[in-house]
Amino acid sequence: MLKKITEGPAGYMPQSAPSMGVELAPEGQALLYGNIVSEEEAMRDAARALLTRDNPTIFPGPQVLWDWKDDVADKAAAILELASEIPNCKIIPMPDYRPKYPKIDVKAEINPNHPNLTILDNRIKASIFVGVHCHYANLSLRMIRAGTDCYTIALCAYMGHEEAMASIRDLHASTIHKFKEIVIEERNKLGIEWEPTLPPENPSLQKEDHAALSPSDYGEYRSLIMTRKGEHVTEVE
Amino acid sequence: MGLDIYKINPEFKDIMPREIIELEENATWSTKMNKPRGIKELPETKELLEEHSLCAGCPEAAALRYVLSALPKPEDTVIVNSTGCTSLMFPHIALHTVHSLFGNQNAVASGIKRVLEWRFPDTQKDVVVLAGDGATVDIGLDYTLQSFFRQEKITTICFDNEVYANTGGQESGMTAKGQVFKMAPTGKKFDKVPMWELATTSGCHYSINMTASAPKAVAKAVREAILIAREIGPTYINLYTPCILEIGLSANEGLGEMKDQDKDRFASYKHISPEAEAYLKKCKEEGLL
Ligand SMILES: Cc1ncc(C[n+]2csc(CCOP(=O)(O)OP(=O)(O)O)c2C)c(N)n1
Ligand code: SF4
Ligand SMILES: [Mg+2]
């Protein structure tokens, strides 16, 4: 198979997949490396990537993280089942699309405006995007292809994503179950032994104790809180 | 809708970042508060404005926080904004905002307000315009005034920094006479437009000119203006939020500049129509103020 869309890094501002001639898969089919294939073929390749590459991670987005519609609970349960069948799989959420300044807690979340930071810091080589609104998924997937060597899988409730290595469309909880079964099959074929285990909890950073901060904690930004020459800041707000 | 979108799916509670869980648990939505939220909630609340990409010490960022803390019903408020330094903050707040084409904000807000009234006849939805002086008084003046003439039930807040800040310092109608900027090297030739007076003559039931030097005063004005816009008609707040970058002040000097102007160009002006005054009295009795 000619791979039109592969793992990156493709370099800063790569040509977009649609402009390279990749079209979305029709109903009932899927995309694999930019080619239209059967859903099963795409799922098998994606499963092998998740099983053989380092630090497989699922990135759920707002459409499954927030409790806003009746069917999200089923999808969420299915995602957790899938995660527990992938050895050492983590879940890092994308709850919020607002850009994060001055820095993001890369262990705790991923952000569509700079998704590469979370991928690079955690050395993630295979990932699943699920429940991310399409325009933000496109943005993230292309940035990840530009700047990292991560294999990306889009599980999309709508028409799928050209920028992902593997893209499944019209996702329901049953589709996730099917994917899970394929993961188990491929895992057995590869001879990997694994007991279903839920991914670890979110390792959010502790809240900063402002009372214990000193200007040096602000690193290169300390000049901002020390505006006058000779003035020493002992207390910070 | 509304609040429901801020409920975390229980399956995913333990993989959510702590700050998002705190947003769900502690957010100061009106339904959770037994009295209106206010300035005192500012340091604690994630949804108000945690981080922003404006210049360090920019008074616009502080003023936006005061405004947000004073919204009577944040979850049922739509903020319409326009291009400018202010618009850089909107991606960071957890409230409904609509970014409109530069200058069109009052027209867009009028449409939103009317549709919301039609779509949610039983829910009070507040529409607040928040834009710079360039957007409100120069390029968008037509839309601003027309919305007052039409008696649209919206609140217009102008962040008056007396300059087109976001495009690098051109003079606006709100610039004081004689002021020199990077891109207005010969100085402004005519006087500052008294927009608060125009608002009064154009039919606003509440018009106020003030600086953002006193958080509580700003919050009070915002709350009054929004309540009046709900029931009576258009309201206008002209808020001085100096562009410290363009007038050459450092990060900690914005407050001092506002305090100085409290006595000068922004000496307080307040107009309130008799019906609005009577309505505010009623609001006070009902504990809304
Ligand atoms: C239709 C349109 N015209 C012009 C611009 C360019 N523009 C962007 S920001 C800006 C100035 C904003 O000034 P102001 O409204 O005073 O806001 P400030 O940046 O001072 O807060 C202008 C003219 C634009 N974005 N859109
Ligand atoms: S340019 Fe001026 S108005 Fe804009 S963020 Fe900086 S200080 Fe604030
Ligand atoms: Mg301005």
Coordinates of C-alpha atoms and ligand atoms in Angstrom, one line a residue:
Chain A
M1 CA 0.0 0.0 0.0
L2 CA 1.3 3.4 -0.9
K3 CA 1.4 5.4 2.4
K4 CA 0.2 8.9 1.6
I5 CA -0.1 10.0 5.3
T6 CA 2.6 8.7 7.6
E7 CA 3.9 9.4 11.1
G8 CA 6.0 12.6 11.1
P9 CA 7.8 14.7 11.7
A10 CA 6.7 16.1 8.4
G11 CA 8.2 19.5 9.3
Y12 CA 6.8 22.9 10.1
M13 CA 3.5 23.6 8.3
P14 CA 3.3 20.4 6.2
Q15 CA 1.0 20.2 3.2
S16 CA -2.4 19.3 4.4
A17 CA -3.7 15.8 3.7
P18 CA -6.7 16.9 1.6
S19 CA -4.4 19.0 -0.6
M20 CA -2.3 15.8 -1.1
G21 CA -5.3 14.2 -2.6
V22 CA -6.6 12.3 0.5
E23 CA -10.4 12.0 0.6
L24 CA -12.6 11.1 3.4
A25 CA -13.8 7.4 3.4
P26 CA -17.4 6.7 2.4
E27 CA -19.8 5.3 4.9
G28 CA -18.9 1.8 6.1
Q29 CA -15.2 2.3 5.3
A30 CA -12.2 3.8 6.9
L31 CA -8.9 5.6 6.1
L32 CA -5.5 4.0 6.6
Y33 CA -2.4 6.1 5.7
G34 CA -4.7 8.2 3.5
N35 CA -6.1 5.3 1.6
I36 CA -9.7 4.1 1.7
V37 CA -9.8 0.6 3.2
S38 CA -12.2 -1.6 5.1
E39 CA -12.9 -0.7 8.7
E40 CA -11.4 -3.9 9.9
E41 CA -8.1 -3.4 8.0
A42 CA -7.7 0.1 9.5
M43 CA -8.5 -1.2 13.0
R44 CA -6.0 -4.0 12.7
D45 CA -3.2 -1.7 11.8
A46 CA -4.2 0.8 14.5
A47 CA -4.3 -2.0 17.1
R48 CA -0.8 -3.2 16.1
A49 CA 0.5 0.3 16.5
L50 CA -1.1 0.6 19.9
L51 CA 0.4 -2.7 21.0
T52 CA 3.9 -2.3 19.6
R53 CA 4.7 1.4 20.0
D54 CA 5.8 3.2 23.2
N55 CA 3.4 4.8 25.6
P56 CA 0.0 4.3 23.8
T57 CA -2.4 7.0 25.0
I58 CA -6.0 7.9 24.5
F59 CA -7.0 11.5 24.2
P60 CA -10.7 11.9 24.9
G61 CA -12.2 15.3 24.0
P62 CA -15.2 17.3 25.4
Q63 CA -17.8 15.3 23.5
V64 CA -17.1 12.3 25.6
L65 CA -15.6 13.9 28.7
W66 CA -18.6 16.0 29.5
D67 CA -22.0 14.6 30.4
W68 CA -24.1 16.4 27.9
K69 CA -26.0 13.7 25.9
D70 CA -27.6 10.4 26.6
D71 CA -25.2 8.2 24.7
V72 CA -21.9 9.5 26.0
A73 CA -22.0 7.3 29.1
D74 CA -21.9 4.2 26.8
K75 CA -19.1 5.5 24.7
A76 CA -17.1 6.5 27.8
A77 CA -17.5 3.0 29.3
A78 CA -16.4 1.5 26.0
I79 CA -13.4 3.7 25.9
L80 CA -12.4 2.7 29.4
E81 CA -12.8 -1.0 28.4
L82 CA -10.6 -0.4 25.3
A83 CA -8.0 1.4 27.4
S84 CA -7.8 -1.5 29.9
E85 CA -7.0 -4.0 27.1
I86 CA -4.0 -2.0 25.7
P87 CA -0.9 -2.7 27.8
N88 CA 0.2 0.3 29.8
C89 CA -2.3 2.6 28.1
K90 CA -2.8 6.0 29.6
I91 CA -5.7 8.4 29.2
I92 CA -4.8 12.1 28.9
P93 CA -7.9 14.3 28.4
M94 CA -8.5 17.3 26.2
P95 CA -11.3 18.9 28.3
D96 CA -10.7 22.4 27.2
Y97 CA -9.8 24.1 23.9
R98 CA -8.8 27.3 25.4
P99 CA -5.1 28.0 24.8
K100 CA -3.0 27.5 27.9
Y101 CA -0.5 30.2 28.9
P102 CA 2.1 30.4 30.1
K103 CA 2.5 26.6 30.3
I104 CA 0.4 23.5 30.2
D105 CA 0.6 20.6 32.7
V106 CA 1.7 18.1 30.0
K107 CA 1.2 15.1 32.3
A108 CA -2.4 16.1 33.0
E109 CA -3.8 17.3 29.8
I110 CA -3.4 17.9 26.1
N111 CA -4.4 21.1 24.3
P112 CA -5.3 21.4 20.6
N113 CA -3.3 24.6 20.2
H114 CA 0.0 22.9 21.1
P115 CA -0.7 19.1 21.3
N116 CA 2.9 18.3 20.4
L117 CA 4.0 19.4 23.9
T118 CA 2.1 16.6 25.6
I119 CA 3.1 14.1 22.9
L120 CA 6.8 14.9 23.1
D121 CA 7.0 15.2 26.8
N122 CA 5.4 11.9 27.4
R123 CA 7.2 10.2 24.5
I124 CA 3.9 9.0 23.1
K125 CA 4.3 7.0 19.9
A126 CA 0.7 5.9 19.4
S127 CA -2.4 7.8 20.2
I128 CA -6.2 7.7 19.8
F129 CA -8.3 10.9 19.5
V130 CA -11.9 10.4 20.4
G131 CA -14.7 12.9 21.1
V132 CA -12.7 15.9 20.0
H133 CA -14.7 18.3 17.8
C134 CA -13.7 17.9 14.2
H135 CA -12.1 21.3 13.6
Y136 CA -9.9 20.9 16.7
A137 CA -9.1 17.3 15.8
N138 CA -7.9 18.4 12.4
L139 CA -5.7 21.1 13.9
S140 CA -4.2 18.8 16.5
L141 CA -3.7 15.8 14.1
R142 CA -1.9 18.0 11.6
M143 CA 0.3 19.6 14.2
I144 CA 1.2 16.2 15.6
R145 CA 2.1 14.9 12.1
A146 CA 4.2 18.1 11.6
G147 CA 6.2 17.9 14.8
T148 CA 6.3 14.3 16.2
D149 CA 6.6 10.7 15.2
C150 CA 3.4 9.7 16.9
Y151 CA 1.0 7.3 15.1
T152 CA -2.5 8.9 15.3
I153 CA -5.8 7.2 15.3
A154 CA -9.1 9.2 14.9
L155 CA -12.2 7.6 16.3
C156 CA -14.8 10.0 14.8
A157 CA -18.5 10.2 15.3
Y158 CA -18.8 12.0 12.0
M159 CA -16.9 11.6 8.8
G160 CA -13.3 10.9 10.0
H161 CA -10.1 12.7 9.6
E162 CA -7.6 12.8 6.6
E163 CA -4.7 13.8 8.8
A164 CA -4.7 10.7 11.0
M165 CA -2.8 7.5 10.1
A166 CA -6.0 5.5 10.8
S167 CA -9.4 7.1 10.8
I168 CA -12.7 5.3 11.7
R169 CA -15.9 7.1 11.0
D170 CA -19.5 7.0 12.4
L171 CA -18.3 5.9 15.8
H172 CA -20.7 4.3 18.2
A173 CA -20.1 2.5 21.5
S174 CA -20.4 -0.7 19.4
T175 CA -17.6 0.4 17.1
I176 CA -15.3 0.8 20.1
H177 CA -16.3 -2.7 21.3
K178 CA -15.4 -4.1 17.9
F179 CA -12.0 -2.2 18.0
K180 CA -11.4 -3.6 21.5
E181 CA -12.0 -7.2 20.2
I182 CA -9.5 -6.6 17.4
V183 CA -7.0 -5.3 19.9
I184 CA -7.3 -8.4 22.0
E185 CA -7.0 -10.6 18.9
E186 CA -3.9 -8.8 17.7
R187 CA -2.4 -8.9 21.2
N188 CA -2.8 -12.6 21.3
K189 CA -1.3 -13.0 17.9
L190 CA 1.7 -11.0 19.1
G191 CA 1.9 -13.2 22.2
I192 CA 1.6 -10.3 24.6
E193 CA 0.3 -11.3 28.0
W194 CA -1.9 -8.8 29.7
E195 CA -4.6 -8.7 32.3
P196 CA -7.2 -5.9 31.7
T197 CA -6.1 -3.0 33.9
L198 CA -7.7 0.5 34.0
P199 CA -5.4 3.4 33.2
P200 CA -3.9 5.4 36.0
E201 CA -5.6 8.4 37.5
N202 CA -4.8 11.9 36.3
P203 CA -1.5 13.0 37.8
S204 CA -2.4 16.7 38.1
L205 CA 0.2 19.0 39.6
Q206 CA -0.4 20.1 43.1
K207 CA -1.8 23.6 43.4
E208 CA 1.0 26.1 43.8
D209 CA 1.5 27.3 47.4
H210 CA 1.8 31.0 46.7
A211 CA 3.0 31.7 50.2
A212 CA 6.1 29.5 49.6
L213 CA 7.0 31.0 46.2
S214 CA 10.1 33.1 45.7
P215 CA 11.1 35.2 42.7
S216 CA 13.5 32.5 41.6
D217 CA 10.6 30.2 41.1
Y218 CA 9.6 32.3 38.2
G219 CA 12.7 31.5 36.2
E220 CA 13.1 33.7 33.2
Y221 CA 9.9 35.5 34.0
R222 CA 11.2 36.8 37.3
S223 CA 12.1 40.2 35.7
L224 CA 8.4 40.7 35.3
I225 CA 7.7 40.7 39.0
M226 CA 10.9 42.7 39.8
T227 CA 10.2 45.8 37.9
R228 CA 12.6 48.3 39.6
K229 CA 16.3 48.0 39.8
G230 CA 17.4 47.4 43.3
E231 CA 13.9 46.6 44.6
H232 CA 13.7 43.2 46.1
V233 CA 10.4 41.4 46.0
T234 CA 9.8 39.4 49.1
E235 CA 6.1 38.8 48.8
V236 CA 4.1 37.8 45.8
E237 CA 0.4 38.0 45.5
Chain B
M1 CA -28.5 23.1 28.1
G2 CA -26.7 25.9 30.0
L3 CA -25.1 24.5 33.1
D4 CA -25.4 20.8 32.0
I5 CA -22.5 21.1 29.7
Y6 CA -20.3 21.7 32.7
K7 CA -20.9 18.3 34.2
I8 CA -18.1 15.8 33.9
N9 CA -19.0 12.4 32.6
P10 CA -18.7 10.3 35.8
E11 CA -16.8 7.5 33.9
F12 CA -14.0 10.0 33.3
K13 CA -13.9 11.8 36.6
D14 CA -10.6 10.2 37.7
I15 CA -8.7 11.0 34.5
M16 CA -9.7 14.7 34.5
P17 CA -7.2 17.3 35.6
R18 CA -7.8 18.6 39.1
E19 CA -8.5 22.1 37.9
I20 CA -11.3 20.9 35.7
I21 CA -12.9 19.0 38.5
E22 CA -12.6 22.2 40.6
L23 CA -14.3 24.1 37.8
E24 CA -17.2 21.8 38.0
E25 CA -17.4 21.7 41.8
N26 CA -16.6 25.3 42.6
A27 CA -17.7 27.4 39.7
T28 CA -19.7 30.4 40.8
W29 CA -22.8 29.8 38.7
S30 CA -25.8 31.8 39.9
T31 CA -27.7 28.6 40.7
K32 CA -25.0 27.6 43.2
M33 CA -24.8 30.9 45.0
N34 CA -27.2 32.1 47.6
K35 CA -26.1 35.7 46.8
P36 CA -24.7 37.2 43.7
R37 CA -21.0 36.5 43.1
G38 CA -18.6 39.4 43.2
I39 CA -15.1 40.7 43.3
K40 CA -14.3 38.6 46.4
E41 CA -14.5 35.4 44.3
L42 CA -11.9 36.6 41.8
P43 CA -8.8 35.0 43.2
E44 CA -10.4 31.6 43.5
T45 CA -12.5 31.1 40.3
K46 CA -11.1 29.4 37.3
E47 CA -13.9 30.4 35.0
L48 CA -13.4 34.2 35.4
L49 CA -10.0 34.7 33.8
E50 CA -7.0 32.7 35.0
E51 CA -4.5 33.5 32.4
H52 CA -4.3 35.9 29.5
S53 CA -2.0 36.9 26.8
L54 CA -2.2 40.7 27.2
C55 CA 0.8 42.8 28.2
A56 CA 1.8 42.2 31.8
G57 CA -0.1 44.7 34.0
C58 CA -2.6 45.7 31.3
P59 CA -5.6 47.3 33.0
E60 CA -7.9 45.8 30.4
A61 CA -7.2 42.3 31.9
A62 CA -8.0 43.5 35.4
A63 CA -11.1 45.3 34.2
L64 CA -12.4 42.2 32.4
R65 CA -12.0 40.2 35.6
Y66 CA -14.1 42.8 37.4
V67 CA -16.7 42.7 34.7
L68 CA -16.9 38.9 34.7
S69 CA -17.2 38.7 38.5
A70 CA -20.2 41.1 38.3
L71 CA -22.3 39.2 35.7
P72 CA -25.6 38.4 37.5
K73 CA -26.1 35.1 35.6
P74 CA -22.8 34.1 34.0
E75 CA -24.1 30.8 32.6
D76 CA -26.9 32.7 30.8
T77 CA -24.8 35.5 29.5
V78 CA -23.5 35.9 26.0
I79 CA -20.6 38.3 25.6
V80 CA -20.1 39.8 22.2
N81 CA -16.7 41.1 21.5
S82 CA -14.7 42.7 18.7
T83 CA -11.2 42.6 17.5
G84 CA -8.7 44.4 19.7
C85 CA -6.6 43.6 22.7
T86 CA -9.7 42.7 24.7
S87 CA -10.5 39.9 22.2
L88 CA -7.3 38.2 23.1
M89 CA -8.7 37.4 26.6
F90 CA -12.0 35.8 25.4
P91 CA -10.5 32.4 24.4
H92 CA -9.5 32.0 28.1
I93 CA -12.8 32.4 29.8
A94 CA -15.3 29.6 30.4
L95 CA -18.4 31.6 29.3
H96 CA -20.3 32.0 26.1
T97 CA -18.6 34.6 23.9
V98 CA -19.1 35.5 20.3
H99 CA -16.4 37.2 18.3
S100 CA -17.9 39.6 15.8
L101 CA -16.4 41.5 12.9
F102 CA -14.7 44.6 14.0
G103 CA -17.2 47.4 14.6
N104 CA -20.3 45.2 14.1
Q105 CA -20.6 44.1 17.7
N106 CA -23.8 46.0 18.6
A107 CA -25.5 44.8 15.5
V108 CA -24.5 41.2 16.2
A109 CA -25.6 41.5 19.8
S110 CA -29.0 42.9 18.8
G111 CA -29.6 39.9 16.7
I112 CA -28.4 37.5 19.4
K113 CA -30.6 39.1 22.0
R114 CA -33.7 39.0 19.8
V115 CA -33.1 35.3 18.9
L116 CA -32.5 34.4 22.5
E117 CA -35.7 36.0 23.6
W118 CA -37.6 34.1 20.9
R119 CA -35.8 30.8 21.5
F120 CA -35.8 30.9 25.4
P121 CA -38.9 32.9 26.3
D122 CA -38.8 31.6 29.9
T123 CA -35.1 32.2 30.6
Q124 CA -33.5 35.6 31.2
K125 CA -30.5 35.8 28.9
D126 CA -28.2 38.7 29.2
V127 CA -26.3 40.0 26.1
V128 CA -23.3 42.2 26.9
V129 CA -21.1 43.9 24.3
L130 CA -17.5 44.3 25.3
A131 CA -15.2 46.1 22.8
G132 CA -12.5 48.7 22.6
D133 CA -12.9 52.3 21.9
G134 CA -11.9 51.9 18.2
A135 CA -14.6 49.4 17.7
T136 CA -17.3 51.1 19.7
V137 CA -16.8 54.8 19.0
D138 CA -14.9 54.9 15.6
I139 CA -15.4 52.2 13.2
G140 CA -18.6 50.8 14.9
L141 CA -20.1 54.1 16.0
D142 CA -23.0 53.7 13.6
Y143 CA -23.9 50.3 14.9
T144 CA -23.4 51.4 18.5
L145 CA -25.7 54.4 18.2
Q146 CA -28.3 52.6 16.1
S147 CA -28.7 49.9 18.7
F148 CA -29.3 52.7 21.3
F149 CA -31.9 54.3 19.0
R150 CA -33.7 51.0 18.5
Q151 CA -33.8 50.5 22.3
E152 CA -32.1 47.1 22.1
K153 CA -32.0 45.5 25.5
I154 CA -28.2 45.0 25.6
T155 CA -25.4 46.4 27.7
T156 CA -22.5 48.0 25.9
I157 CA -19.2 48.2 27.7
C158 CA -16.4 50.2 26.0
F159 CA -12.9 49.5 27.2
D160 CA -11.6 52.9 26.5
N161 CA -7.9 52.9 26.3
E162 CA -8.0 56.0 24.1
V163 CA -6.0 54.3 21.3
Y164 CA -6.1 51.5 18.7
A165 CA -3.8 49.4 20.9
N166 CA -3.9 46.1 19.1
T167 CA -2.7 47.6 15.8
G168 CA 0.2 49.4 17.3
G169 CA -1.0 52.8 18.4
Q170 CA -3.2 54.9 16.1
E171 CA -5.4 57.7 17.4
S172 CA -9.1 57.0 17.9
G173 CA -12.0 59.4 18.5
M174 CA -11.5 58.7 22.2
T175 CA -7.9 59.9 22.2
A176 CA -7.4 63.1 24.1
K177 CA -6.6 66.2 22.1
G178 CA -2.9 66.6 21.4
Q179 CA -1.9 63.1 22.3
V180 CA 1.0 61.7 20.3
F181 CA 1.3 58.0 19.5
K182 CA 3.7 55.9 17.5
M183 CA 1.4 56.1 14.5
A184 CA -0.1 59.5 15.3
P185 CA 3.1 61.5 15.3
T186 CA 1.7 65.0 14.9
G187 CA -0.8 64.7 17.8
K188 CA -4.6 64.4 17.9
K189 CA -6.2 67.4 16.3
F190 CA -9.7 67.4 17.9
D191 CA -11.2 66.7 21.3
K192 CA -12.1 63.4 22.9
V193 CA -15.6 62.2 21.8
P194 CA -17.9 62.4 24.8
M195 CA -19.4 59.0 24.1
W196 CA -21.1 58.7 27.4
E197 CA -23.1 61.9 26.6
L198 CA -23.9 60.6 23.1
A199 CA -25.2 57.4 24.7
T200 CA -27.5 59.5 27.0
T201 CA -28.9 61.5 24.1
S202 CA -29.2 58.4 21.9
G203 CA -31.6 56.8 24.4
C204 CA -29.5 54.8 26.9
H205 CA -31.2 54.4 30.2
Y206 CA -27.9 54.2 32.0
S207 CA -24.7 55.8 30.9
I208 CA -21.6 56.0 33.0
N209 CA -18.0 57.2 32.5
M210 CA -15.4 55.9 34.9
T211 CA -12.0 54.3 35.2
A212 CA -11.3 50.8 36.3
S213 CA -9.4 52.0 39.4
A214 CA -11.9 50.7 41.9
P215 CA -13.0 47.1 41.4
K216 CA -16.2 47.3 43.4
A217 CA -17.3 50.4 41.6
V218 CA -16.8 48.7 38.3
A219 CA -18.7 45.7 39.4
K220 CA -21.6 47.7 40.7
A221 CA -21.9 49.7 37.5
V222 CA -21.8 46.4 35.4
R223 CA -24.5 44.8 37.5
E224 CA -26.7 47.8 37.4
A225 CA -26.3 48.2 33.7
I226 CA -27.1 44.6 33.0
L227 CA -30.2 44.5 35.2
I228 CA -31.5 47.7 33.5
A229 CA -30.8 46.3 30.1
R230 CA -32.9 43.2 31.0
E231 CA -36.1 45.1 31.6
I232 CA -35.8 48.7 30.4
G233 CA -33.5 49.3 27.5
P234 CA -29.9 49.9 26.3
T235 CA -27.1 50.8 28.8
Y236 CA -23.6 52.0 28.3
I237 CA -20.4 51.9 30.4
N238 CA -17.3 53.8 29.3
L239 CA -14.4 52.4 31.2
Y240 CA -10.9 53.8 31.2
T241 CA -8.4 51.0 30.9
P242 CA -5.2 52.7 29.8
C243 CA -2.9 51.1 27.4
I244 CA 0.2 51.2 29.4
L245 CA 2.3 50.1 26.5
E246 CA 1.3 53.0 24.2
I247 CA 1.6 55.7 26.9
G248 CA 4.9 54.4 28.1
L249 CA 4.1 53.1 31.6
S250 CA 5.4 50.0 33.2
A251 CA 3.4 47.0 34.4
N252 CA 2.8 48.4 37.9
E253 CA 1.7 51.9 36.9
G254 CA -1.7 51.3 35.3
L255 CA -3.6 51.7 38.5
G256 CA -1.9 55.0 39.4
E257 CA -2.7 56.3 35.9
M258 CA -6.4 55.4 36.4
K259 CA -6.5 57.0 39.8
D260 CA -5.0 60.2 38.3
Q261 CA -7.7 60.2 35.6
D262 CA -10.5 59.7 38.1
K263 CA -10.1 63.4 38.7
D264 CA -9.5 64.5 35.1
R265 CA -10.8 63.1 31.8
F266 CA -12.8 60.4 33.6
A267 CA -14.3 62.4 36.4
S268 CA -17.4 60.5 37.0
Y269 CA -20.4 61.0 34.8
K270 CA -23.6 59.1 35.5
H271 CA -26.9 59.3 33.8
I272 CA -29.8 57.1 34.8
S273 CA -33.4 57.5 33.5
P274 CA -36.3 57.7 36.0
E275 CA -37.7 54.3 34.9
A276 CA -34.3 52.7 35.3
E277 CA -33.9 54.3 38.7
A278 CA -37.2 53.0 39.9
Y279 CA -36.3 49.5 38.5
L280 CA -33.0 49.5 40.4
K281 CA -34.8 50.3 43.5
K282 CA -37.0 47.3 43.0
C283 CA -34.0 45.1 42.3
K284 CA -32.4 46.2 45.5
E285 CA -35.5 45.2 47.4
E286 CA -35.4 41.8 45.7
G287 CA -31.8 41.3 46.7
L288 CA -30.5 41.3 43.1
L289 CA -28.1 44.1 43.8
Ligands
LIG1 C1 -13.1 45.0 9.9 C2 -11.8 45.2 10.5 N1 -11.2 46.4 10.3 C3 -10.0 46.6 10.9 C4 -9.4 45.7 11.7 C5 -8.0 45.9 12.3 N2 -8.0 46.1 13.7 C6 -7.7 45.1 14.5 S1 -7.6 45.5 16.1 C7 -7.9 47.1 15.7 C8 -7.9 48.2 16.8 C9 -8.7 47.9 17.9 O1 -8.8 49.1 18.7 P1 -9.8 49.1 19.9 O2 -11.1 48.7 19.5 O3 -9.6 50.5 20.6 O4 -9.3 48.0 20.9 P2 -7.9 47.9 21.7 O5 -7.0 47.1 21.0 O6 -7.4 49.3 21.9 O7 -8.3 47.3 23.0 C10 -8.2 47.2 14.3 C11 -8.4 48.5 13.6 C12 -10.0 44.4 11.8 N3 -9.5 43.4 12.6 N4 -11.2 44.2 11.2
SF4_2 S1 -1.1 46.9 23.9 FE1 -2.0 48.2 25.5 S2 -4.2 47.6 25.7 FE2 -3.1 46.0 24.5 S3 -2.6 44.5 26.0 FE3 -0.8 45.9 25.9 S4 -1.2 47.4 27.4 FE4 -3.1 46.3 27.1
MG3 MG -8.6 51.0 22.2

